[in-house]
Amino acid sequence: MDRLPKIALPAVFAIILLIILISKSAVNISAGEAGVLWKRFGGGVVTDEPPLGEGFHLVAPWNKVYVYEVRRQEIFEKMKVLSSNGLDIQLDASAWYKPNYEELGKLHQQIGENYLDRIILPTIRSAARSVVGRYTPEQLYSSKRDAIQREIYEETQKIVGQQFITLDEVLVRDVTLPPTIKEAIERKLRQEQESLEYEFRLEKADKEAQRQRIEAQGKADANRILSASLTDKILQDKGIEATLMLSQSPNAKVVVVGSGDDGLPIILGNN
């Protein structure tokens, strides 16, 4: 019985030490994350092996694991940029990005965990200033937003794509112009719209006038052709046909054959 405390004390100490070692060695990586292993006595950051995947891992207590989110993420940024004529423009943009999974070790070794502030944001800002500086405020406000968005993405991708980062998209969400410039542009757009509407009405009226002229010309040509085809003989034949049809009706009438002008029958009246 006297030996029990002497044996129990080292055992308790060993258990506590084991618990501490396990707690220091245990690494839990959640969904959408990956771990970069850093070996204190093994050459530092592991770059020639895939990162640690989701789940529970045991590593040596003198090593360390840096956990990264590898799902697609979104960053919002408000920027002050200059147009081609030197006016201040506020650009609200966002970017979709994620680290390259297989190159996570290289990203950690060469850039670090704050790669967003070191690479992505400065590159987007630089690209936005370069692209917006090619356009006038009117182009930024109306017709060129899609082109600006595409060009900012392309210029950003040239740099970010070489830094172990995947850039999925850059979105231009809003372009804010100085109030006086915005009002002038809107006024000009309204005037252009009114001018287009007026030109449409003129074109419609001109087409209607052309239609009426063509219709009138067609009627005139038809009457001229008809008049040219109605000879005296045809008129006499038509008159005789009409007289015969009338004579067959039940109504009583007097028909004098050959007593009208040009020898046409005359209907004197009904009884």
mmCIF file of C-alpha atoms in Angstrom:
data_model
loop_
_atom_site.group_PDB
_atom_site.id
_atom_site.type_symbol
_atom_site.label_atom_id
_atom_site.label_comp_id
_atom_site.label_asym_id
_atom_site.label_seq_id
_atom_site.Cartn_x
_atom_site.Cartn_y
_atom_site.Cartn_z
ATOM 1 C CA MET A 1 0.000 0.000 0.000
ATOM 2 C CA ASP A 2 2.912 2.364 0.707
ATOM 3 C CA ARG A 3 4.138 1.918 -2.864
ATOM 4 C CA LEU A 4 0.805 2.917 -4.486
ATOM 5 C CA PRO A 5 1.274 6.689 -4.239
ATOM 6 C CA LYS A 6 4.800 6.394 -5.571
ATOM 7 C CA ILE A 7 3.593 4.413 -8.606
ATOM 8 C CA ALA A 8 0.438 6.422 -9.166
ATOM 9 C CA LEU A 9 2.188 9.781 -9.286
ATOM 10 C CA PRO A 10 4.417 8.986 -12.313
ATOM 11 C CA ALA A 11 1.459 7.330 -14.028
ATOM 12 C CA VAL A 12 -0.688 10.407 -13.570
ATOM 13 C CA PHE A 13 2.155 12.567 -14.774
ATOM 14 C CA ALA A 14 2.618 10.356 -17.854
ATOM 15 C CA ILE A 15 -1.102 10.494 -18.636
ATOM 16 C CA ILE A 16 -1.151 14.283 -18.352
ATOM 17 C CA LEU A 17 1.926 14.520 -20.546
ATOM 18 C CA LEU A 18 0.293 12.201 -23.102
ATOM 19 C CA ILE A 19 -2.861 14.315 -23.124
ATOM 20 C CA ILE A 20 -0.811 17.468 -23.689
ATOM 21 C CA LEU A 21 1.124 15.832 -26.521
ATOM 22 C CA ILE A 22 -2.054 14.611 -28.190
ATOM 23 C CA SER A 23 -3.723 18.009 -27.856
ATOM 24 C CA LYS A 24 -0.661 19.624 -29.414
ATOM 25 C CA SER A 25 -0.516 17.033 -32.165
ATOM 26 C CA ALA A 26 -4.192 16.832 -33.028
ATOM 27 C CA VAL A 27 -5.395 18.988 -35.919
ATOM 28 C CA ASN A 28 -9.002 19.174 -37.029
ATOM 29 C CA ILE A 29 -9.647 20.598 -40.507
ATOM 30 C CA SER A 30 -13.229 21.635 -41.183
ATOM 31 C CA ALA A 31 -15.259 21.460 -44.385
ATOM 32 C CA GLY A 32 -13.993 23.714 -47.149
ATOM 33 C CA GLU A 33 -10.539 23.992 -45.581
ATOM 34 C CA ALA A 34 -7.080 22.516 -46.138
ATOM 35 C CA GLY A 35 -3.916 22.492 -44.070
ATOM 36 C CA VAL A 36 -0.328 23.379 -44.927
ATOM 37 C CA LEU A 37 2.189 21.422 -42.852
ATOM 38 C CA TRP A 38 5.297 23.189 -41.546
ATOM 39 C CA LYS A 39 8.038 20.883 -40.261
ATOM 40 C CA ARG A 40 10.438 22.382 -37.759
ATOM 41 C CA PHE A 41 13.130 19.775 -38.408
ATOM 42 C CA GLY A 42 12.103 18.707 -41.887
ATOM 43 C CA GLY A 43 12.725 21.634 -44.220
ATOM 44 C CA GLY A 44 9.913 23.979 -43.266
ATOM 45 C CA VAL A 45 6.794 24.261 -45.438
ATOM 46 C CA VAL A 46 5.844 21.057 -47.246
ATOM 47 C CA THR A 47 5.365 21.989 -50.915
ATOM 48 C CA ASP A 48 5.961 18.652 -52.655
ATOM 49 C CA GLU A 49 2.910 16.924 -51.148
ATOM 50 C CA PRO A 50 -0.810 17.693 -51.274
ATOM 51 C CA PRO A 51 -2.180 19.748 -48.372
ATOM 52 C CA LEU A 52 -3.937 18.071 -45.477
ATOM 53 C CA GLY A 53 -7.574 17.481 -46.308
ATOM 54 C CA GLU A 54 -10.709 17.729 -44.200
ATOM 55 C CA GLY A 55 -10.895 15.704 -41.021
ATOM 56 C CA PHE A 56 -8.732 14.748 -38.050
ATOM 57 C CA HIS A 57 -4.917 14.618 -38.325
ATOM 58 C CA LEU A 58 -2.073 13.848 -35.949
ATOM 59 C CA VAL A 59 1.202 15.682 -36.482
ATOM 60 C CA ALA A 60 4.358 15.888 -34.436
ATOM 61 C CA PRO A 61 3.940 18.449 -31.649
ATOM 62 C CA TRP A 62 6.974 20.429 -32.811
ATOM 63 C CA ASN A 63 5.431 20.873 -36.269
ATOM 64 C CA LYS A 64 2.615 23.250 -37.169
ATOM 65 C CA VAL A 65 -0.372 23.262 -39.517
ATOM 66 C CA TYR A 66 -1.685 26.438 -41.157
ATOM 67 C CA VAL A 67 -5.344 26.131 -42.121
ATOM 68 C CA TYR A 68 -6.664 27.855 -45.266
ATOM 69 C CA GLU A 69 -10.190 28.197 -46.599
ATOM 70 C CA VAL A 70 -10.202 26.692 -50.083
ATOM 71 C CA ARG A 71 -13.826 27.416 -51.013
ATOM 72 C CA ARG A 72 -14.658 30.273 -53.334
ATOM 73 C CA GLN A 73 -14.704 33.547 -51.427
ATOM 74 C CA GLU A 74 -15.902 37.053 -52.272
ATOM 75 C CA ILE A 75 -14.311 40.390 -51.453
ATOM 76 C CA PHE A 76 -15.999 43.803 -51.847
ATOM 77 C CA GLU A 77 -14.019 46.925 -52.621
ATOM 78 C CA LYS A 78 -14.873 50.623 -53.077
ATOM 79 C CA MET A 79 -12.336 52.527 -55.145
ATOM 80 C CA LYS A 80 -11.749 56.142 -56.158
ATOM 81 C CA VAL A 81 -10.496 56.258 -59.743
ATOM 82 C CA LEU A 82 -10.118 58.866 -62.485
ATOM 83 C CA SER A 83 -11.837 58.899 -65.867
ATOM 84 C CA SER A 84 -10.046 59.777 -69.107
ATOM 85 C CA ASN A 85 -10.785 63.487 -68.569
ATOM 86 C CA GLY A 86 -9.631 63.489 -64.943
ATOM 87 C CA LEU A 87 -12.986 63.338 -63.122
ATOM 88 C CA ASP A 88 -13.328 61.419 -59.848
ATOM 89 C CA ILE A 89 -15.299 58.202 -60.219
ATOM 90 C CA GLN A 90 -16.307 55.857 -57.405
ATOM 91 C CA LEU A 91 -16.258 52.227 -58.431
ATOM 92 C CA ASP A 92 -17.923 49.514 -56.344
ATOM 93 C CA ALA A 93 -16.561 46.099 -57.301
ATOM 94 C CA SER A 94 -16.295 42.585 -55.961
ATOM 95 C CA ALA A 95 -14.123 39.590 -56.803
ATOM 96 C CA TRP A 96 -14.602 35.836 -56.521
ATOM 97 C CA TYR A 97 -11.383 34.000 -55.681
ATOM 98 C CA LYS A 98 -9.875 30.966 -53.997
ATOM 99 C CA PRO A 99 -6.372 29.567 -53.475
ATOM 100 C CA ASN A 100 -5.162 26.815 -55.781
ATOM 101 C CA TYR A 101 -5.602 23.649 -53.731
ATOM 102 C CA GLU A 102 -2.631 21.703 -55.077
ATOM 103 C CA GLU A 103 -0.295 24.702 -54.730
ATOM 104 C CA LEU A 104 -1.396 25.752 -51.265
ATOM 105 C CA GLY A 105 2.046 25.027 -49.813
ATOM 106 C CA LYS A 106 3.753 27.308 -52.350
ATOM 107 C CA LEU A 107 1.182 30.030 -51.681
ATOM 108 C CA HIS A 108 1.913 29.850 -47.961
ATOM 109 C CA GLN A 109 5.666 29.763 -48.453
ATOM 110 C CA GLN A 110 5.952 32.587 -50.982
ATOM 111 C CA ILE A 111 3.056 34.899 -50.095
ATOM 112 C CA GLY A 112 1.470 33.887 -46.808
ATOM 113 C CA GLU A 113 -1.954 33.773 -45.231
ATOM 114 C CA ASN A 114 -2.731 37.430 -46.004
ATOM 115 C CA TYR A 115 -2.514 36.894 -49.776
ATOM 116 C CA LEU A 116 -5.754 38.831 -50.162
ATOM 117 C CA ASP A 117 -4.163 42.091 -48.975
ATOM 118 C CA ARG A 118 -0.791 41.382 -50.541
ATOM 119 C CA ILE A 119 -1.869 40.301 -54.016
ATOM 120 C CA ILE A 120 -5.573 40.408 -54.880
ATOM 121 C CA LEU A 121 -6.688 43.819 -53.628
ATOM 122 C CA PRO A 122 -3.658 45.808 -54.876
ATOM 123 C CA THR A 123 -3.937 44.142 -58.281
ATOM 124 C CA ILE A 124 -7.669 44.882 -58.604
ATOM 125 C CA ARG A 125 -7.131 48.518 -57.626
ATOM 126 C CA SER A 126 -4.319 48.940 -60.127
ATOM 127 C CA ALA A 127 -6.317 47.292 -62.915
ATOM 128 C CA ALA A 128 -9.404 49.408 -62.140
ATOM 129 C CA ARG A 129 -7.406 52.653 -62.318
ATOM 130 C CA SER A 130 -5.817 51.595 -65.587
ATOM 131 C CA VAL A 131 -9.066 50.499 -67.240
ATOM 132 C CA VAL A 132 -11.339 53.331 -66.059
ATOM 133 C CA GLY A 133 -8.730 55.859 -67.157
ATOM 134 C CA ARG A 134 -9.424 54.864 -70.779
ATOM 135 C CA TYR A 135 -13.096 55.874 -70.717
ATOM 136 C CA THR A 136 -15.148 59.046 -70.388
ATOM 137 C CA PRO A 137 -17.777 59.441 -67.641
ATOM 138 C CA GLU A 138 -20.534 59.067 -70.242
ATOM 139 C CA GLN A 139 -19.135 55.716 -71.385
ATOM 140 C CA LEU A 140 -18.782 54.546 -67.780
ATOM 141 C CA TYR A 141 -22.384 55.512 -67.024
ATOM 142 C CA SER A 142 -24.075 53.996 -70.040
ATOM 143 C CA SER A 143 -22.641 51.583 -72.549
ATOM 144 C CA LYS A 144 -19.217 50.418 -71.418
ATOM 145 C CA ARG A 145 -19.786 48.842 -68.013
ATOM 146 C CA ASP A 146 -19.584 45.267 -69.298
ATOM 147 C CA ALA A 147 -16.404 46.068 -71.221
ATOM 148 C CA ILE A 148 -14.862 47.705 -68.139
ATOM 149 C CA GLN A 149 -15.733 44.695 -66.000
ATOM 150 C CA ARG A 150 -14.182 42.293 -68.512
ATOM 151 C CA GLU A 151 -10.998 44.355 -68.905
ATOM 152 C CA ILE A 152 -10.494 44.697 -65.138
ATOM 153 C CA TYR A 153 -10.838 40.934 -64.778
ATOM 154 C CA GLU A 154 -8.394 40.223 -67.607
ATOM 155 C CA GLU A 155 -5.733 42.600 -66.274
ATOM 156 C CA THR A 156 -6.103 41.279 -62.725
ATOM 157 C CA GLN A 157 -5.993 37.673 -63.868
ATOM 158 C CA LYS A 158 -2.661 38.218 -65.657
ATOM 159 C CA ILE A 159 -0.982 38.818 -62.284
ATOM 160 C CA VAL A 160 -3.119 36.855 -59.828
ATOM 161 C CA GLY A 161 -3.063 33.729 -62.002
ATOM 162 C CA GLN A 162 0.714 33.499 -61.509
ATOM 163 C CA GLN A 163 0.487 33.679 -57.704
ATOM 164 C CA PHE A 164 -1.157 30.287 -56.938
ATOM 165 C CA ILE A 165 -4.606 31.937 -56.795
ATOM 166 C CA THR A 166 -7.711 31.284 -58.911
ATOM 167 C CA LEU A 167 -9.693 34.400 -59.830
ATOM 168 C CA ASP A 168 -13.174 33.367 -60.981
ATOM 169 C CA GLU A 169 -14.710 36.761 -61.692
ATOM 170 C CA VAL A 170 -14.526 40.503 -61.100
ATOM 171 C CA LEU A 171 -17.911 42.248 -60.942
ATOM 172 C CA VAL A 172 -18.483 45.993 -61.297
ATOM 173 C CA ARG A 173 -21.544 46.528 -59.108
ATOM 174 C CA ASP A 174 -21.906 50.305 -59.284
ATOM 175 C CA VAL A 175 -20.337 53.357 -60.904
ATOM 176 C CA THR A 176 -20.951 56.647 -59.099
ATOM 177 C CA LEU A 177 -20.314 59.889 -60.972
ATOM 178 C CA PRO A 178 -20.219 63.460 -59.612
ATOM 179 C CA PRO A 179 -23.858 64.710 -59.381
ATOM 180 C CA THR A 180 -23.407 67.512 -61.942
ATOM 181 C CA ILE A 181 -21.863 65.139 -64.483
ATOM 182 C CA LYS A 182 -24.580 62.547 -63.900
ATOM 183 C CA GLU A 183 -27.334 65.138 -64.436
ATOM 184 C CA ALA A 184 -25.703 66.389 -67.641
ATOM 185 C CA ILE A 185 -25.389 62.861 -69.009
ATOM 186 C CA GLU A 186 -29.007 62.030 -68.156
ATOM 187 C CA ARG A 187 -30.189 65.243 -69.800
ATOM 188 C CA LYS A 188 -28.223 64.443 -72.941
ATOM 189 C CA LEU A 189 -29.596 60.890 -73.024
ATOM 190 C CA ARG A 190 -33.165 62.209 -72.729
ATOM 191 C CA GLN A 191 -32.562 64.629 -75.602
ATOM 192 C CA GLU A 192 -31.137 61.853 -77.750
ATOM 193 C CA GLN A 193 -34.148 59.674 -76.951
ATOM 194 C CA GLU A 194 -36.556 62.465 -77.875
ATOM 195 C CA SER A 195 -34.660 63.082 -81.115
ATOM 196 C CA LEU A 196 -34.854 59.386 -82.023
ATOM 197 C CA GLU A 197 -38.571 59.362 -81.267
ATOM 198 C CA TYR A 198 -39.135 62.434 -83.470
ATOM 199 C CA GLU A 199 -37.164 60.873 -86.326
ATOM 200 C CA PHE A 200 -39.276 57.728 -85.968
ATOM 201 C CA ARG A 201 -42.502 59.727 -86.259
ATOM 202 C CA LEU A 202 -41.196 61.540 -89.349
ATOM 203 C CA GLU A 203 -40.167 58.270 -90.957
ATOM 204 C CA LYS A 204 -43.570 56.744 -90.178
ATOM 205 C CA ALA A 205 -45.410 59.751 -91.689
ATOM 206 C CA ASP A 206 -43.206 59.630 -94.797
ATOM 207 C CA LYS A 207 -43.949 55.931 -95.282
ATOM 208 C CA GLU A 208 -47.691 56.566 -94.907
ATOM 209 C CA ALA A 209 -47.529 59.349 -97.517
ATOM 210 C CA GLN A 210 -45.632 57.037 -99.874
ATOM 211 C CA ARG A 211 -48.296 54.354 -99.351
ATOM 212 C CA GLN A 212 -51.098 56.782 -100.159
ATOM 213 C CA ARG A 213 -49.290 58.024 -103.288
ATOM 214 C CA ILE A 214 -48.760 54.474 -104.487
ATOM 215 C CA GLU A 215 -52.405 53.598 -103.800
ATOM 216 C CA ALA A 216 -53.667 56.696 -105.650
ATOM 217 C CA GLN A 217 -51.339 56.030 -108.559
ATOM 218 C CA GLY A 218 -52.601 52.463 -108.745
ATOM 219 C CA LYS A 219 -56.213 53.601 -108.876
ATOM 220 C CA ALA A 220 -55.425 56.175 -111.560
ATOM 221 C CA ASP A 221 -53.606 53.584 -113.658
ATOM 222 C CA ALA A 222 -56.540 51.168 -113.268
ATOM 223 C CA ASN A 223 -59.053 53.823 -114.384
ATOM 224 C CA ARG A 224 -56.902 54.764 -117.365
ATOM 225 C CA ILE A 225 -56.594 51.150 -118.459
ATOM 226 C CA LEU A 226 -60.341 50.640 -118.007
ATOM 227 C CA SER A 227 -61.210 53.775 -119.995
ATOM 228 C CA ALA A 228 -58.892 52.759 -122.808
ATOM 229 C CA SER A 229 -60.520 49.320 -123.000
ATOM 230 C CA LEU A 230 -64.166 50.509 -123.108
ATOM 231 C CA THR A 231 -64.882 50.884 -126.862
ATOM 232 C CA ASP A 232 -68.299 51.820 -128.275
ATOM 233 C CA LYS A 233 -68.970 48.245 -129.310
ATOM 234 C CA ILE A 234 -68.235 46.937 -125.769
ATOM 235 C CA LEU A 235 -70.532 49.577 -124.272
ATOM 236 C CA GLN A 236 -73.358 48.597 -126.628
ATOM 237 C CA ASP A 237 -72.962 44.920 -125.781
ATOM 238 C CA LYS A 238 -72.936 45.657 -122.040
ATOM 239 C CA GLY A 239 -76.056 47.823 -122.422
ATOM 240 C CA ILE A 240 -77.921 45.094 -124.248
ATOM 241 C CA GLU A 241 -76.951 42.514 -121.608
ATOM 242 C CA ALA A 242 -78.191 44.806 -118.844
ATOM 243 C CA THR A 243 -81.482 45.473 -120.731
ATOM 244 C CA LEU A 244 -82.147 41.793 -121.185
ATOM 245 C CA MET A 245 -81.577 41.123 -117.493
ATOM 246 C CA LEU A 246 -83.964 43.954 -116.517
ATOM 247 C CA SER A 247 -86.624 42.767 -118.966
ATOM 248 C CA GLN A 248 -86.674 39.409 -117.223
ATOM 249 C CA SER A 249 -87.544 40.928 -113.854
ATOM 250 C CA PRO A 250 -91.221 40.693 -112.656
ATOM 251 C CA ASN A 251 -91.642 44.470 -112.612
ATOM 252 C CA ALA A 252 -93.537 45.878 -115.675
ATOM 253 C CA LYS A 253 -91.585 48.362 -117.758
ATOM 254 C CA VAL A 254 -91.371 49.772 -121.296
ATOM 255 C CA VAL A 255 -88.184 49.125 -123.203
ATOM 256 C CA VAL A 256 -87.526 51.005 -126.446
ATOM 257 C CA VAL A 257 -84.831 49.107 -128.307
ATOM 258 C CA GLY A 258 -82.311 51.131 -130.235
ATOM 259 C CA SER A 259 -83.717 54.540 -129.267
ATOM 260 C CA GLY A 260 -80.965 55.741 -126.957
ATOM 261 C CA ASP A 261 -77.671 57.468 -127.743
ATOM 262 C CA ASP A 262 -75.385 55.213 -129.733
ATOM 263 C CA GLY A 263 -78.339 52.861 -130.343
ATOM 264 C CA LEU A 264 -78.592 51.625 -126.739
ATOM 265 C CA PRO A 265 -82.014 50.572 -125.369
ATOM 266 C CA ILE A 266 -83.975 53.016 -123.183
ATOM 267 C CA ILE A 267 -86.092 51.983 -120.212
ATOM 268 C CA LEU A 268 -89.038 54.405 -120.078
ATOM 269 C CA GLY A 269 -90.396 53.360 -116.707
ATOM 270 C CA ASN A 270 -92.502 50.953 -114.627
ATOM 271 C CA ASN A 271 -96.337 50.529 -114.674
#
